[in-house]
């Protein structure tokens, strides 16, 4: 099982690769995890992790600046049906459009828009930062073996407003209901950071590797 | 519901965890890698690693120690000390940091906050403010690990940091640091009420009630402490059980 982590100079890359390696060692007794930044390398891998931090637009632009990367990703995911896990902005990029920073289109793999979290409770802060409990759709493959209302680590100000509810695999409450995970065929994503969510997070990465 | 975070802080000097009083008189408190590993196991919500003399020694942060510390951390790791440029931040992220704390360089050049939050995202950029009370209802910003005074008012600077894209503020009271008399609640309240981003209260924790006061009275989203955890007076678990009993939302 070869897993690629896409490097487009965004965020906590090392944390992500370290956690994926641990999860892989836990269930396969070995790990073949590589951080890549070239589109033509993607074909050598079975699964893809797309991390992401920063603004939606900046992340999209950074991916766009790697020649052929978005096309190769799309072909790997939609044609070859390779499983992909998007983390935080990595997941948000699967949407149709993100309004952050003047707006940018996304990959449009899962219909919906990424909008700023609408805080009705003025005592709450943005970013939504820290540990929050999530409500899990029990049919989800990613959350297999994870107790409902478990805690995960979030840090974001924008959230994915998914058009079709059936692709939402978990939600959390922060003034409003926030999509915290999505699942559609071979496409998976978490708004929270599994790589920073201790045992529960590692379990999610294990589930992704087991798929 | 979002929980308040408990953050043990490793103040590191020459590769060892140290603890001082009012930022000086440092006492050895162990190996950062071992400490981080224990905190990670015991339910810390985040871990903070500060190379406290990197700026005053005019050198780069101890990347190797950061790397080893990050190896055993599966909670967010904030790293600070001697961060001066976009390249420094990228190096730390590649060494395993999740967030980077900027202090001296952010004060010298507030544009660095803007550039770095644009590049890496606000969530990644923590602006650390070391503040000392200089008059009634007035706190002044210090740099270089509390060694040099500035002209800046702490509240004004915190607002500027937020405007420039900081994801949170790590607010340390120099008057309280190491005294075990509790956080400077007035300072914490003043800053947290005026900002929309989270504030981490720091400096002065001597017992568990101080953690509660920082959250409930000071309005902090997270509370940072060093010596009460390092020297084993309380475990993270005990702190959380206490806070839960006092109706502070925590992750147990």
Tab-separated table of C-alpha atoms in Angstrom:
chain	number	residue	atom	x	y	z
A	1	UNK	CA	0.000	0.000	0.000
A	2	UNK	CA	1.697	3.170	-1.203
A	3	UNK	CA	0.347	6.454	0.080
A	4	UNK	CA	1.159	9.845	-1.383
A	5	UNK	CA	0.919	13.067	0.613
A	6	UNK	CA	0.714	16.078	-1.630
A	7	UNK	CA	3.160	18.863	-0.829
A	8	UNK	CA	2.191	22.253	-2.149
A	9	UNK	CA	4.009	24.109	0.625
A	10	UNK	CA	0.887	24.322	2.721
A	11	UNK	CA	0.749	23.753	6.437
A	12	UNK	CA	1.828	21.002	8.768
A	13	UNK	CA	3.029	18.479	6.223
A	14	UNK	CA	5.389	16.654	8.547
A	15	UNK	CA	2.687	16.156	11.169
A	16	UNK	CA	0.433	14.600	8.557
A	17	UNK	CA	3.072	12.227	7.176
A	18	UNK	CA	4.144	11.170	10.650
A	19	UNK	CA	0.571	10.295	11.633
A	20	UNK	CA	-0.095	8.401	8.383
A	21	UNK	CA	3.130	6.439	8.903
A	22	UNK	CA	2.088	5.523	12.424
A	23	UNK	CA	-1.366	4.393	11.255
A	24	UNK	CA	0.178	2.348	8.464
A	25	UNK	CA	2.662	0.681	10.824
A	26	UNK	CA	-0.167	-0.115	13.237
A	27	UNK	CA	-2.196	-2.105	10.747
A	28	UNK	CA	0.227	-3.212	8.028
A	29	UNK	CA	3.413	-3.448	10.122
A	30	UNK	CA	5.085	-1.265	7.525
A	31	UNK	CA	4.660	2.088	5.931
A	32	UNK	CA	5.227	3.285	2.433
A	33	UNK	CA	4.336	6.947	2.763
A	34	UNK	CA	5.894	9.596	0.589
A	35	UNK	CA	5.559	13.344	0.379
A	36	UNK	CA	5.367	14.281	-3.302
A	37	UNK	CA	5.251	17.538	-5.232
A	38	UNK	CA	5.227	16.346	-8.840
A	39	UNK	CA	2.072	15.427	-10.769
A	40	UNK	CA	3.598	12.516	-12.659
A	41	UNK	CA	4.518	10.752	-9.398
A	42	UNK	CA	0.862	10.267	-8.484
A	43	UNK	CA	0.480	7.209	-10.718
A	44	UNK	CA	2.846	5.244	-8.460
A	45	UNK	CA	0.547	5.443	-5.437
A	46	UNK	CA	-2.579	3.601	-4.295
A	47	UNK	CA	-3.981	6.276	-2.023
A	48	UNK	CA	-3.695	10.021	-1.714
A	49	UNK	CA	-3.790	12.392	1.238
A	50	UNK	CA	-4.360	16.060	0.497
A	51	UNK	CA	-3.548	18.224	3.508
A	52	UNK	CA	-4.307	21.903	3.451
A	53	UNK	CA	-3.957	24.969	5.592
A	54	UNK	CA	-4.321	28.594	4.762
A	55	UNK	CA	-6.872	30.193	2.526
A	56	UNK	CA	-8.918	28.189	0.034
A	57	UNK	CA	-7.846	30.453	-2.785
A	58	UNK	CA	-4.164	30.341	-1.902
A	59	UNK	CA	-4.283	26.525	-1.635
A	60	UNK	CA	-6.019	26.212	-5.012
A	61	UNK	CA	-3.510	28.573	-6.597
A	62	UNK	CA	-0.564	26.688	-5.089
A	63	UNK	CA	-1.856	23.384	-6.466
A	64	UNK	CA	-2.465	25.040	-9.804
A	65	UNK	CA	1.133	26.226	-9.871
A	66	UNK	CA	2.370	22.604	-9.814
A	67	UNK	CA	2.204	21.644	-13.467
A	68	UNK	CA	-0.479	19.055	-14.205
A	69	UNK	CA	-1.267	18.394	-10.527
A	70	UNK	CA	-4.974	19.210	-10.550
A	71	UNK	CA	-5.549	17.207	-13.755
A	72	UNK	CA	-3.630	14.217	-12.410
A	73	UNK	CA	-5.491	14.386	-9.098
A	74	UNK	CA	-8.820	14.517	-10.899
A	75	UNK	CA	-7.923	11.590	-13.109
A	76	UNK	CA	-6.617	9.524	-10.159
A	77	UNK	CA	-9.748	10.176	-8.115
A	78	UNK	CA	-12.573	10.300	-10.673
A	79	UNK	CA	-11.278	7.916	-13.345
A	80	UNK	CA	-8.966	5.500	-11.526
A	81	UNK	CA	-11.132	5.748	-8.395
A	82	UNK	CA	-8.156	5.925	-6.023
A	83	UNK	CA	-9.194	6.717	-2.455
A	84	UNK	CA	-8.337	10.249	-1.375
A	85	UNK	CA	-8.482	11.865	2.058
A	86	UNK	CA	-8.670	15.646	2.207
A	87	UNK	CA	-7.826	17.311	5.493
A	88	UNK	CA	-9.174	20.755	6.454
A	89	UNK	CA	-8.732	23.027	3.403
A	90	UNK	CA	-7.690	19.856	1.543
A	91	UNK	CA	-11.272	18.653	2.009
A	92	UNK	CA	-12.762	22.062	1.260
A	93	UNK	CA	-11.061	22.042	-2.147
A	94	UNK	CA	-13.336	19.116	-3.176
A	95	UNK	CA	-16.217	21.640	-3.237
A	96	UNK	CA	-17.498	23.713	-6.149
A	97	UNK	CA	-16.472	27.108	-4.779
A	98	UNK	CA	-14.817	28.794	-1.798
A	99	UNK	CA	-15.740	32.364	-0.913
A	100	UNK	CA	-12.606	33.079	1.152
A	101	UNK	CA	-10.204	35.787	0.052
A	102	UNK	CA	-12.227	37.043	-2.922
A	103	UNK	CA	-13.416	33.600	-4.003
A	104	UNK	CA	-12.029	30.706	-6.007
A	105	UNK	CA	-13.403	27.654	-7.740
A	106	UNK	CA	-12.702	24.239	-6.266
A	107	UNK	CA	-12.436	20.773	-7.857
A	108	UNK	CA	-16.249	20.446	-7.889
A	109	UNK	CA	-16.113	16.760	-6.911
A	110	UNK	CA	-18.780	17.271	-4.254
A	111	UNK	CA	-21.353	19.978	-4.926
A	112	UNK	CA	-21.497	22.818	-2.449
A	113	UNK	CA	-19.803	26.000	-1.316
A	114	UNK	CA	-17.299	26.816	1.407
A	115	UNK	CA	-18.506	29.821	3.372
A	116	UNK	CA	-17.417	31.723	6.456
A	117	UNK	CA	-18.886	30.262	9.649
A	118	UNK	CA	-21.878	32.350	10.636
A	119	UNK	CA	-21.575	33.004	14.376
A	120	UNK	CA	-24.854	33.948	15.980
A	121	UNK	CA	-23.324	33.706	19.453
A	122	UNK	CA	-21.094	36.760	19.660
A	123	UNK	CA	-19.126	35.300	22.580
A	124	UNK	CA	-17.626	32.695	20.304
A	125	UNK	CA	-14.300	33.217	18.564
A	126	UNK	CA	-13.104	32.624	15.034
A	127	UNK	CA	-11.154	30.542	14.068
A	128	UNK	CA	-13.160	27.653	15.536
A	129	UNK	CA	-10.050	26.356	17.270
A	130	UNK	CA	-9.700	23.417	19.609
A	131	UNK	CA	-11.367	20.132	20.486
A	132	UNK	CA	-15.007	19.633	19.640
A	133	UNK	CA	-17.233	16.554	19.746
A	134	UNK	CA	-18.760	15.268	16.529
A	135	UNK	CA	-21.979	13.543	15.627
A	136	UNK	CA	-21.220	10.588	13.358
A	137	UNK	CA	-23.297	9.006	10.601
A	138	UNK	CA	-23.035	5.349	11.610
A	139	UNK	CA	-22.817	4.144	8.006
A	140	UNK	CA	-19.503	5.951	7.519
A	141	UNK	CA	-16.489	3.797	6.681
A	142	UNK	CA	-14.026	6.386	7.923
A	143	UNK	CA	-15.551	6.404	11.423
A	144	UNK	CA	-15.810	2.650	11.807
A	145	UNK	CA	-15.056	1.757	15.437
A	146	UNK	CA	-15.133	5.367	16.630
A	147	UNK	CA	-17.644	6.286	19.296
A	148	UNK	CA	-20.255	8.884	18.519
A	149	UNK	CA	-19.509	12.286	20.124
A	150	UNK	CA	-15.747	11.637	20.187
A	151	UNK	CA	-13.512	14.704	20.226
A	152	UNK	CA	-11.397	15.910	17.324
A	153	UNK	CA	-9.113	18.905	16.840
A	154	UNK	CA	-10.459	21.698	14.644
A	155	UNK	CA	-8.977	24.927	13.409
A	156	UNK	CA	-10.852	26.782	10.692
A	157	UNK	CA	-13.032	29.822	9.998
A	158	UNK	CA	-14.772	28.543	6.859
A	159	UNK	CA	-16.992	25.494	6.499
A	160	UNK	CA	-18.224	23.278	3.665
A	161	UNK	CA	-21.936	23.709	2.965
A	162	UNK	CA	-22.559	20.381	1.193
A	163	UNK	CA	-25.590	20.380	-1.137
A	164	UNK	CA	-26.468	16.725	-0.822
A	165	UNK	CA	-26.791	15.591	2.829
A	166	UNK	CA	-26.034	11.989	1.961
A	167	UNK	CA	-22.360	12.846	1.510
A	168	UNK	CA	-22.042	14.228	5.055
A	169	UNK	CA	-20.505	11.648	7.387
A	170	UNK	CA	-20.139	13.800	10.527
A	171	UNK	CA	-21.153	17.198	11.873
A	172	UNK	CA	-20.232	19.327	14.849
A	173	UNK	CA	-21.895	22.219	16.584
A	174	UNK	CA	-20.284	25.644	16.807
A	175	UNK	CA	-23.035	28.223	16.940
A	176	UNK	CA	-24.341	26.434	13.872
A	177	UNK	CA	-24.120	22.891	12.483
A	178	UNK	CA	-20.777	22.424	10.728
A	179	UNK	CA	-19.912	19.661	8.275
A	180	UNK	CA	-16.939	17.926	9.893
A	181	UNK	CA	-16.514	14.995	7.507
A	182	UNK	CA	-17.632	13.925	4.048
A	183	UNK	CA	-17.723	10.647	2.209
A	184	UNK	CA	-18.664	9.970	-1.404
A	185	UNK	CA	-17.509	6.699	-3.013
A	186	UNK	CA	-13.685	6.894	-2.909
A	187	UNK	CA	-13.628	10.527	-1.771
A	188	UNK	CA	-13.188	11.210	1.948
A	189	UNK	CA	-12.545	14.385	3.860
A	190	UNK	CA	-12.363	15.737	7.384
A	191	UNK	CA	-12.644	19.352	8.444
A	192	UNK	CA	-10.790	18.487	11.656
A	193	UNK	CA	-7.186	17.321	11.813
A	194	UNK	CA	-6.904	13.542	12.327
A	195	UNK	CA	-3.125	13.901	12.526
A	196	UNK	CA	-3.579	16.032	15.641
A	197	UNK	CA	-6.486	14.208	17.245
A	198	UNK	CA	-4.534	11.555	19.140
A	199	UNK	CA	-5.901	7.986	19.195
A	200	UNK	CA	-9.206	8.828	17.484
A	201	UNK	CA	-7.393	10.600	14.681
A	202	UNK	CA	-4.943	7.752	14.128
A	203	UNK	CA	-7.931	5.368	14.030
A	204	UNK	CA	-9.424	7.393	11.175
A	205	UNK	CA	-6.168	7.203	9.240
A	206	UNK	CA	-6.092	3.437	9.880
A	207	UNK	CA	-9.637	3.152	8.528
A	208	UNK	CA	-8.595	5.080	5.430
A	209	UNK	CA	-5.615	2.759	4.901
A	210	UNK	CA	-7.835	-0.327	5.390
A	211	UNK	CA	-10.315	0.721	2.662
B	1	UNK	CA	-19.412	22.083	22.104
B	2	UNK	CA	-15.928	23.506	21.803
B	3	UNK	CA	-13.780	22.751	24.847
B	4	UNK	CA	-11.323	25.007	26.612
B	5	UNK	CA	-7.773	23.891	26.025
B	6	UNK	CA	-5.124	23.046	28.613
B	7	UNK	CA	-1.646	23.653	27.225
B	8	UNK	CA	1.536	22.624	29.021
B	9	UNK	CA	4.425	24.829	27.974
B	10	UNK	CA	7.998	23.677	27.560
B	11	UNK	CA	10.331	26.653	27.983
B	12	UNK	CA	13.530	25.332	26.460
B	13	UNK	CA	17.056	26.654	26.923
B	14	UNK	CA	20.127	24.848	25.568
B	15	UNK	CA	17.952	21.838	24.778
B	16	UNK	CA	16.544	21.481	28.317
B	17	UNK	CA	13.186	22.458	29.766
B	18	UNK	CA	13.649	25.257	32.261
B	19	UNK	CA	11.409	27.318	34.432
B	20	UNK	CA	12.150	30.756	35.731
B	21	UNK	CA	10.560	33.470	37.809
B	22	UNK	CA	9.649	36.722	36.077
B	23	UNK	CA	11.502	35.346	33.039
B	24	UNK	CA	14.884	34.874	34.816
B	25	UNK	CA	16.488	32.583	37.477
B	26	UNK	CA	16.046	29.460	35.389
B	27	UNK	CA	15.762	26.008	37.002
B	28	UNK	CA	16.197	22.759	35.063
B	29	UNK	CA	12.933	20.864	34.591
B	30	UNK	CA	13.878	17.996	32.323
B	31	UNK	CA	14.185	16.749	28.787
B	32	UNK	CA	11.711	18.328	26.336
B	33	UNK	CA	11.171	15.124	24.369
B	34	UNK	CA	10.333	13.096	27.476
B	35	UNK	CA	8.094	15.836	28.829
B	36	UNK	CA	6.215	16.199	25.563
B	37	UNK	CA	5.716	12.463	25.334
B	38	UNK	CA	4.198	12.342	28.833
B	39	UNK	CA	1.916	15.320	28.141
B	40	UNK	CA	0.798	13.792	24.855
B	41	UNK	CA	-0.189	10.586	26.705
B	42	UNK	CA	-1.856	12.387	29.604
B	43	UNK	CA	-4.400	14.302	27.575
B	44	UNK	CA	-2.800	17.696	26.926
B	45	UNK	CA	-4.926	19.505	24.345
B	46	UNK	CA	-1.897	21.101	22.755
B	47	UNK	CA	1.773	21.423	23.588
B	48	UNK	CA	3.788	24.588	23.392
B	49	UNK	CA	7.563	24.558	22.856
B	50	UNK	CA	9.369	27.863	23.305
B	51	UNK	CA	13.085	28.272	22.774
B	52	UNK	CA	13.273	31.146	25.214
B	53	UNK	CA	16.748	32.458	24.509
B	54	UNK	CA	16.850	32.078	20.702
B	55	UNK	CA	16.088	35.772	20.134
B	56	UNK	CA	18.334	37.136	22.856
B	57	UNK	CA	21.197	34.838	21.739
B	58	UNK	CA	20.511	35.958	18.144
B	59	UNK	CA	20.494	32.381	16.865
B	60	UNK	CA	18.045	30.033	15.158
B	61	UNK	CA	15.770	27.709	17.041
B	62	UNK	CA	16.975	24.206	17.914
B	63	UNK	CA	15.456	22.418	14.930
B	64	UNK	CA	16.711	19.022	15.945
B	65	UNK	CA	15.109	19.224	19.381
B	66	UNK	CA	11.877	20.455	17.791
B	67	UNK	CA	11.954	17.479	15.426
B	68	UNK	CA	12.424	14.957	18.232
B	69	UNK	CA	9.714	16.615	20.313
B	70	UNK	CA	7.292	16.593	17.386
B	71	UNK	CA	7.910	12.862	16.836
B	72	UNK	CA	5.994	12.017	19.987
B	73	UNK	CA	3.235	14.633	19.691
B	74	UNK	CA	-0.122	13.731	18.199
B	75	UNK	CA	-1.747	16.871	19.490
B	76	UNK	CA	-1.054	20.301	18.012
B	77	UNK	CA	2.456	21.521	18.694
B	78	UNK	CA	3.159	25.239	18.775
B	79	UNK	CA	6.811	26.176	18.437
B	80	UNK	CA	8.361	29.565	19.048
B	81	UNK	CA	11.691	31.265	19.638
B	82	UNK	CA	13.856	33.161	17.209
B	83	UNK	CA	11.352	32.984	14.335
B	84	UNK	CA	12.260	35.841	11.988
B	85	UNK	CA	11.141	34.952	8.482
B	86	UNK	CA	8.829	32.956	6.223
B	87	UNK	CA	11.710	30.501	5.709
B	88	UNK	CA	12.039	29.989	9.483
B	89	UNK	CA	8.336	29.140	9.661
B	90	UNK	CA	8.495	26.678	6.765
B	91	UNK	CA	11.516	24.978	8.434
B	92	UNK	CA	9.607	24.589	11.676
B	93	UNK	CA	6.545	23.197	9.912
B	94	UNK	CA	8.772	20.688	8.147
B	95	UNK	CA	10.304	19.770	11.498
B	96	UNK	CA	6.831	18.880	12.750
B	97	UNK	CA	5.354	22.066	14.229
B	98	UNK	CA	1.660	22.729	13.596
B	99	UNK	CA	1.694	26.350	14.659
B	100	UNK	CA	4.468	28.834	14.971
B	101	UNK	CA	4.642	31.484	17.636
B	102	UNK	CA	6.185	34.813	16.699
B	103	UNK	CA	7.154	37.393	19.271
B	104	UNK	CA	10.165	39.662	18.794
B	105	UNK	CA	10.060	39.593	14.978
B	106	UNK	CA	6.313	40.339	14.873
B	107	UNK	CA	6.855	43.428	16.977
B	108	UNK	CA	9.803	44.646	14.942
B	109	UNK	CA	7.929	43.929	11.738
B	110	UNK	CA	4.127	43.490	11.998
B	111	UNK	CA	4.060	42.841	8.218
B	112	UNK	CA	5.603	39.437	8.966
B	113	UNK	CA	2.301	38.448	10.597
B	114	UNK	CA	0.474	39.395	7.410
B	115	UNK	CA	2.894	37.647	5.065
B	116	UNK	CA	3.076	34.478	7.115
B	117	UNK	CA	-0.664	34.176	7.700
B	118	UNK	CA	-1.268	34.682	3.984
B	119	UNK	CA	1.232	31.990	3.155
B	120	UNK	CA	0.521	29.374	5.835
B	121	UNK	CA	-2.931	30.372	7.060
B	122	UNK	CA	-4.008	32.228	10.187
B	123	UNK	CA	-4.413	28.943	12.077
B	124	UNK	CA	-0.668	28.524	11.885
B	125	UNK	CA	0.372	31.906	13.238
B	126	UNK	CA	0.347	32.558	16.966
B	127	UNK	CA	1.469	36.000	18.060
B	128	UNK	CA	3.069	35.856	21.497
B	129	UNK	CA	2.790	39.015	23.547
B	130	UNK	CA	4.828	39.448	26.716
B	131	UNK	CA	3.177	42.260	28.625
B	132	UNK	CA	4.072	44.107	31.791
B	133	UNK	CA	1.832	46.481	33.697
B	134	UNK	CA	3.290	49.966	33.436
B	135	UNK	CA	0.422	52.140	34.699
B	136	UNK	CA	-3.144	51.767	35.905
B	137	UNK	CA	-5.045	49.816	33.229
B	138	UNK	CA	-2.040	49.912	30.894
B	139	UNK	CA	0.280	47.122	29.804
B	140	UNK	CA	3.416	47.481	27.681
B	141	UNK	CA	4.868	44.949	25.249
B	142	UNK	CA	8.358	43.507	25.858
B	143	UNK	CA	10.565	41.606	23.424
B	144	UNK	CA	13.610	39.311	23.431
B	145	UNK	CA	12.131	36.950	26.018
B	146	UNK	CA	11.088	39.850	28.211
B	147	UNK	CA	14.466	41.551	28.164
B	148	UNK	CA	13.666	44.670	26.156
B	149	UNK	CA	10.834	47.158	26.593
B	150	UNK	CA	8.975	48.675	23.638
B	151	UNK	CA	6.725	51.692	23.272
B	152	UNK	CA	3.811	49.482	22.299
B	153	UNK	CA	0.597	49.191	24.238
B	154	UNK	CA	-0.367	45.515	24.632
B	155	UNK	CA	-4.006	45.977	23.606
B	156	UNK	CA	-3.187	48.091	20.573
B	157	UNK	CA	-0.585	45.592	19.452
B	158	UNK	CA	-2.946	42.639	19.977
B	159	UNK	CA	-5.528	44.369	17.780
B	160	UNK	CA	-2.928	44.990	15.098
B	161	UNK	CA	-1.856	41.319	15.248
B	162	UNK	CA	-5.481	40.244	14.762
B	163	UNK	CA	-5.934	42.652	11.881
B	164	UNK	CA	-2.769	41.335	10.229
B	165	UNK	CA	-4.050	37.766	10.358
B	166	UNK	CA	-2.819	36.182	13.596
B	167	UNK	CA	-4.859	33.071	14.433
B	168	UNK	CA	-4.515	33.491	18.171
B	169	UNK	CA	-2.690	35.438	20.844
B	170	UNK	CA	-0.456	33.865	23.450
B	171	UNK	CA	-0.634	36.454	26.202
B	172	UNK	CA	1.953	36.245	28.971
B	173	UNK	CA	1.971	38.494	31.995
B	174	UNK	CA	5.584	39.184	32.873
B	175	UNK	CA	4.529	40.394	36.301
B	176	UNK	CA	2.969	37.039	37.082
B	177	UNK	CA	5.236	34.629	35.224
B	178	UNK	CA	6.689	32.086	37.664
B	179	UNK	CA	5.113	33.741	40.718
B	180	UNK	CA	2.341	31.144	41.138
B	181	UNK	CA	-0.049	33.970	42.077
B	182	UNK	CA	-2.410	33.325	39.176
B	183	UNK	CA	-2.881	34.903	35.758
B	184	UNK	CA	-3.187	38.653	35.400
B	185	UNK	CA	-6.961	38.465	35.017
B	186	UNK	CA	-7.419	42.166	34.264
B	187	UNK	CA	-4.944	41.971	31.388
B	188	UNK	CA	-6.422	38.723	30.052
B	189	UNK	CA	-9.958	40.049	30.226
B	190	UNK	CA	-9.057	43.310	28.586
B	191	UNK	CA	-7.405	41.634	25.612
B	192	UNK	CA	-9.787	38.697	25.157
B	193	UNK	CA	-12.874	40.933	25.269
B	194	UNK	CA	-11.475	43.220	22.608
B	195	UNK	CA	-10.510	40.510	20.111
B	196	UNK	CA	-12.412	38.027	17.985
B	197	UNK	CA	-9.556	35.514	17.861
B	198	UNK	CA	-8.790	33.145	20.756
B	199	UNK	CA	-6.502	34.269	23.578
B	200	UNK	CA	-4.270	31.861	25.510
B	201	UNK	CA	-3.692	33.028	29.082
B	202	UNK	CA	-0.156	32.544	30.334
B	203	UNK	CA	2.041	33.421	33.289
B	204	UNK	CA	1.489	32.803	36.984
B	205	UNK	CA	-0.399	29.538	37.432
B	206	UNK	CA	0.184	28.068	40.886
B	207	UNK	CA	-2.896	25.956	41.392
B	208	UNK	CA	-5.892	24.565	39.528
B	209	UNK	CA	-8.233	27.356	40.507
B	210	UNK	CA	-6.002	29.742	38.575
B	211	UNK	CA	-6.775	27.775	35.393
B	212	UNK	CA	-10.483	28.146	36.045
B	213	UNK	CA	-10.127	31.867	36.743
B	214	UNK	CA	-8.232	32.400	33.485
B	215	UNK	CA	-11.112	30.855	31.534
B	216	UNK	CA	-14.180	31.988	33.453
B	217	UNK	CA	-12.999	35.417	34.664
B	218	UNK	CA	-10.308	36.209	32.106
B	219	UNK	CA	-12.289	34.955	29.122
B	220	UNK	CA	-9.324	32.954	27.761
B	221	UNK	CA	-10.068	30.181	25.259
B	222	UNK	CA	-7.053	28.243	26.424
B	223	UNK	CA	-4.824	28.222	29.487
B	224	UNK	CA	-1.101	27.638	29.446
B	225	UNK	CA	0.943	26.474	32.402
B	226	UNK	CA	4.449	25.198	32.958
B	227	UNK	CA	5.771	24.477	36.421
B	228	UNK	CA	2.612	23.016	37.984
B	229	UNK	CA	2.804	20.273	35.358
B	230	UNK	CA	6.585	19.911	34.981
B	231	UNK	CA	7.280	19.286	38.627
B	232	UNK	CA	4.373	16.885	38.967
B	233	UNK	CA	2.298	18.995	41.359
B	234	UNK	CA	-0.723	18.240	39.203
B	235	UNK	CA	-1.283	16.024	36.189
B	236	UNK	CA	-3.151	17.267	33.133
B	237	UNK	CA	-5.846	14.724	33.970
B	238	UNK	CA	-6.293	16.147	37.493
B	239	UNK	CA	-6.519	19.642	36.071
B	240	UNK	CA	-9.230	18.583	33.650
B	241	UNK	CA	-11.217	16.679	36.254
B	242	UNK	CA	-11.132	19.722	38.497
B	243	UNK	CA	-12.261	22.044	35.687
B	244	UNK	CA	-15.063	19.714	34.698
B	245	UNK	CA	-16.325	19.704	38.287
B	246	UNK	CA	-16.259	23.507	38.163
B	247	UNK	CA	-18.405	23.487	35.004
B	248	UNK	CA	-15.623	24.511	32.629
B	249	UNK	CA	-16.015	22.590	29.336
B	250	UNK	CA	-12.948	20.385	28.835
B	251	UNK	CA	-12.091	17.280	26.865
B	252	UNK	CA	-11.676	14.299	29.199
